[in-house]
Coordinates of C-alpha atoms in Angstrom, one line a residue:
M8 CA -68.3 83.0 -13.5
P9 CA -67.7 82.6 -9.8
H10 CA -64.9 84.8 -8.4
I11 CA -61.9 82.5 -7.9
R12 CA -59.3 83.2 -5.3
I13 CA -56.0 81.3 -5.2
V14 CA -54.9 80.8 -1.6
L15 CA -51.4 79.8 -0.7
V16 CA -51.2 78.5 2.9
E17 CA -47.8 79.3 4.5
P18 CA -45.7 79.0 1.3
L19 CA -42.1 78.3 2.1
Y20 CA -40.3 79.6 -1.1
E21 CA -40.8 83.0 -2.6
G22 CA -39.9 81.6 -6.1
N23 CA -43.0 79.3 -5.9
V24 CA -45.1 82.3 -5.0
G25 CA -43.8 84.2 -8.0
F26 CA -44.3 81.3 -10.4
A27 CA -47.9 80.9 -9.0
A28 CA -48.7 84.5 -9.7
R29 CA -47.4 84.1 -13.2
V30 CA -49.4 81.0 -14.1
M31 CA -52.5 82.5 -12.5
K32 CA -52.3 85.5 -14.9
N33 CA -51.7 83.1 -17.8
F34 CA -55.2 81.8 -17.3
G35 CA -56.9 85.0 -16.4
F36 CA -56.9 84.9 -12.6
T37 CA -55.5 87.7 -10.5
D38 CA -56.8 87.3 -6.9
L39 CA -53.9 85.8 -4.9
I40 CA -54.2 85.3 -1.1
L41 CA -51.2 84.5 1.1
I42 CA -51.5 83.0 4.6
N43 CA -48.4 83.5 6.8
P44 CA -46.1 83.6 3.7
C45 CA -42.3 83.5 3.5
T46 CA -40.6 86.8 2.8
I47 CA -41.6 88.0 -0.7
G48 CA -38.6 89.7 -2.4
N49 CA -36.8 90.0 -5.6
E50 CA -36.8 86.3 -6.5
A51 CA -40.6 86.2 -6.3
K52 CA -40.8 89.3 -8.6
I53 CA -38.4 87.8 -11.1
R54 CA -40.3 84.5 -11.2
A55 CA -43.6 86.4 -11.6
S56 CA -42.2 88.1 -14.7
H57 CA -45.1 90.1 -16.3
A58 CA -47.4 89.0 -13.5
D59 CA -45.7 91.2 -11.0
D60 CA -49.0 93.1 -10.6
V61 CA -50.7 89.9 -9.3
L62 CA -47.9 89.6 -6.8
E63 CA -48.0 93.2 -5.8
H64 CA -51.7 93.1 -5.2
A65 CA -51.7 89.8 -3.3
T66 CA -53.5 90.0 0.0
V67 CA -52.2 88.6 3.3
M68 CA -55.0 87.1 5.3
T69 CA -55.6 84.5 8.1
L70 CA -57.2 81.2 7.3
D71 CA -60.2 82.3 9.4
E72 CA -60.6 85.4 7.3
V73 CA -60.5 83.3 4.1
F74 CA -63.3 81.0 5.4
R75 CA -65.3 84.0 6.6
T76 CA -65.2 85.7 3.2
S77 CA -65.7 82.7 1.0
H78 CA -69.0 81.2 -0.2
R79 CA -67.2 77.9 -0.8
V80 CA -63.7 76.7 0.1
I81 CA -61.9 74.0 -1.9
A82 CA -58.9 72.2 -0.3
T83 CA -56.3 70.7 -2.7
T84 CA -54.5 67.6 -1.4
G85 CA -52.5 64.6 -2.6
S86 CA -53.1 62.8 0.6
L87 CA -56.5 61.1 0.3
S88 CA -58.9 59.0 2.3
Y89 CA -60.2 55.8 0.6
S90 CA -62.5 54.6 3.4
A91 CA -65.9 56.1 4.2
C92 CA -64.8 55.6 7.9
H93 CA -62.3 58.4 7.5
P94 CA -64.2 61.3 5.8
T95 CA -61.6 64.1 6.4
R96 CA -60.1 63.8 2.9
M97 CA -63.0 62.4 0.9
P98 CA -64.9 62.4 -1.3
F99 CA -62.4 64.0 -3.6
Y100 CA -62.7 65.4 -7.1
S101 CA -60.4 66.1 -10.0
P102 CA -59.9 69.6 -11.2
K103 CA -62.1 68.9 -14.2
E104 CA -64.9 67.6 -11.9
I105 CA -64.5 70.8 -9.8
R106 CA -65.2 72.9 -12.9
D107 CA -68.5 71.1 -13.3
L108 CA -69.4 71.6 -9.6
I109 CA -68.8 75.4 -9.6
R110 CA -69.3 76.5 -13.2
D111 CA -72.8 78.0 -12.7
L112 CA -72.2 79.5 -9.3
D113 CA -72.3 83.2 -8.5
G114 CA -70.1 83.7 -5.4
T115 CA -66.5 83.7 -4.1
I116 CA -64.7 80.4 -4.3
S117 CA -61.4 80.1 -2.5
I118 CA -59.0 77.3 -3.4
L119 CA -56.4 76.3 -0.8
F120 CA -52.9 75.1 -1.7
G121 CA -50.8 73.7 1.2
R122 CA -47.2 74.0 2.2
E123 CA -44.5 72.6 -0.1
N124 CA -43.2 70.2 2.5
W125 CA -46.4 68.7 4.0
G126 CA -49.5 70.3 2.4
L127 CA -52.6 71.1 4.4
S128 CA -53.3 69.8 7.9
N129 CA -56.2 67.5 8.7
E130 CA -58.0 70.4 10.5
E131 CA -57.5 72.7 7.5
V132 CA -58.9 70.1 5.1
R133 CA -61.8 69.2 7.5
R134 CA -63.0 72.8 7.4
A135 CA -63.2 72.9 3.6
D136 CA -66.4 72.2 1.7
I137 CA -64.9 70.3 -1.2
I138 CA -61.7 68.2 -1.7
C139 CA -59.7 68.4 -4.9
T140 CA -56.8 66.3 -6.0
I141 CA -54.7 66.3 -9.1
P142 CA -54.3 62.8 -10.6
T143 CA -50.6 62.1 -10.9
S144 CA -48.4 59.1 -11.7
P145 CA -47.6 56.8 -8.8
L146 CA -44.0 56.8 -10.1
Y147 CA -43.7 60.5 -8.9
P148 CA -46.9 61.7 -7.3
I149 CA -45.5 64.9 -5.7
I150 CA -46.3 68.0 -7.7
N151 CA -44.7 71.4 -7.4
L152 CA -46.9 74.1 -5.8
S153 CA -46.9 76.4 -8.7
H154 CA -47.5 73.5 -11.1
A155 CA -50.5 72.5 -9.0
V156 CA -51.8 76.1 -9.2
G157 CA -51.3 76.0 -13.0
V158 CA -53.3 72.7 -13.4
I159 CA -56.2 74.1 -11.4
C160 CA -56.2 77.5 -13.2
Y161 CA -56.1 75.8 -16.6
E162 CA -59.2 73.7 -15.8
L163 CA -61.2 76.6 -14.3
A164 CA -60.3 79.2 -17.0
N165 CA -63.1 80.9 -19.0
L166 CA -66.0 79.7 -16.8
P167 CA -69.3 81.2 -17.9
K168 CA -71.0 83.9 -15.8
G169 CA -72.5 82.4 -12.6
V170 CA -76.3 82.3 -12.5
I171 CA -76.9 80.5 -9.2
P172 CA -76.7 82.8 -6.1
L173 CA -75.1 80.8 -3.3
A174 CA -76.2 81.0 0.3
T175 CA -73.9 83.4 2.2
V176 CA -71.1 82.4 4.5
D177 CA -73.2 83.4 7.5
E178 CA -76.3 81.5 6.2
M179 CA -74.3 78.3 5.8
N180 CA -72.5 78.6 9.1
H181 CA -75.9 79.2 10.8
L182 CA -77.2 76.0 9.2
Y183 CA -74.2 74.0 10.3
E184 CA -74.7 75.4 13.9
H185 CA -78.4 74.4 13.8
I186 CA -77.5 70.9 12.6
D187 CA -74.9 70.6 15.3
Q188 CA -77.5 71.6 18.0
Y189 CA -79.9 69.1 16.5
L190 CA -77.4 66.3 17.1
D191 CA -77.6 67.1 20.8
L192 CA -81.4 66.8 20.6
V193 CA -81.3 63.3 19.1
D194 CA -78.5 62.2 21.5
H195 CA -76.0 61.7 18.7
P196 CA -72.9 60.0 20.2
G197 CA -70.3 62.5 21.1
F198 CA -67.4 60.4 19.7
K199 CA -69.1 60.5 16.3
R200 CA -69.8 64.3 16.3
E201 CA -66.7 65.5 14.5
S202 CA -66.9 62.9 11.8
T203 CA -70.6 63.5 11.3
M204 CA -70.3 67.2 11.0
T205 CA -67.4 66.7 8.5
L206 CA -69.6 64.5 6.3
I207 CA -72.5 67.0 6.5
R208 CA -70.2 69.8 5.4
R209 CA -69.0 67.6 2.5
V210 CA -72.5 66.8 1.4
L211 CA -74.0 70.3 1.7
G212 CA -70.7 71.9 0.4
R213 CA -71.1 70.3 -2.9
C214 CA -74.9 70.8 -3.1
N215 CA -74.3 74.6 -3.7
L216 CA -77.3 75.6 -1.6
T217 CA -79.2 78.8 -2.1
W218 CA -80.6 80.9 0.8
R219 CA -84.1 79.5 0.2
E220 CA -82.8 75.9 0.4
C221 CA -81.0 76.7 3.6
S222 CA -84.3 78.2 5.0
T223 CA -86.2 75.0 4.0
I224 CA -83.7 72.8 5.9
H225 CA -84.0 75.0 8.9
G226 CA -87.7 74.7 8.7
L227 CA -87.6 70.9 8.6
L228 CA -85.2 70.8 11.6
R229 CA -87.5 73.2 13.5
R230 CA -90.6 71.1 12.9
S231 CA -88.7 68.0 14.0
E232 CA -87.5 69.8 17.1
W233 CA -91.1 70.8 17.8
H234 CA -92.2 67.2 17.8
F235 CA -89.2 66.1 19.9
A236 CA -89.7 68.7 22.6
P237 CA -93.4 69.7 22.9
P238 CA -94.3 72.5 25.3
Q239 CA -94.5 71.5 28.9
G240 CA -97.7 69.7 29.8
E241 CA -98.6 69.0 26.2
E242 CA -98.2 65.5 24.8
S243 CA -99.9 65.7 21.4
S244 CA -98.2 67.4 18.5
S245 CA -101.7 68.2 17.1
H246 CA -102.8 70.2 20.1
P247 CA -105.1 73.0 18.8
D248 CA -103.5 75.8 20.8
R249 CA -100.0 74.9 19.9
T250 CA -98.0 77.4 17.8
D251 CA -96.8 76.1 14.4
P252 CA -93.0 76.3 14.2
D253 CA -93.3 77.4 10.5
H254 CA -95.9 80.1 11.4
N255 CA -93.4 82.9 10.7
D256 CA -92.4 81.4 7.4
K257 CA -96.0 81.7 6.2
Q258 CA -96.3 85.4 6.8

């Protein structure tokens, strides 16, 4: 199964942190990450009960460190986008659908849970690869932090051993950087850049690319760039002395 990390972003109440640790252990998860947490004291330990080991071994990290050490990042949110014109919080998936997306993966999956009072910011959600939401009743849609952790852990418990090796964090970031540079080449409008890159991250984030697939996309971009910007003084892309951009890939 993929390695699942539960990440609490700036939790406000230590009791919720303790309860989150407890429900994690109920379903077999032990890797708890805390980002700028509240003070963790006796209340958290009491609420954790027999999961005090999960609490004690929790790691404090920055959000940048979480992204840097995760193959995929899933953001949980109750605030959603329903228009394709606003891609920050869409497309979104239920916890059961998330299980199907990641069940065969071999890598580290970090799941972000936001602050109790206002959740995750747009920028935090925008950086994520996949958006998850828990279907709740419109009569009372706000769910407690530890309850949200419990629902997600329940759905992801007992996943089979992962068999698909994911592209590394560096490989995916390099691909995103290449695509971003390509947008310059094709004169993509600047005011659309952020939205376009968010959509690309959403699409590729749920495709679960391998390193070979990343390499293939790089190759396609390079060949396109080769035709867009031929060497100075050459007009034909079929010039016999011209170096094939995929030459190194053929070695």
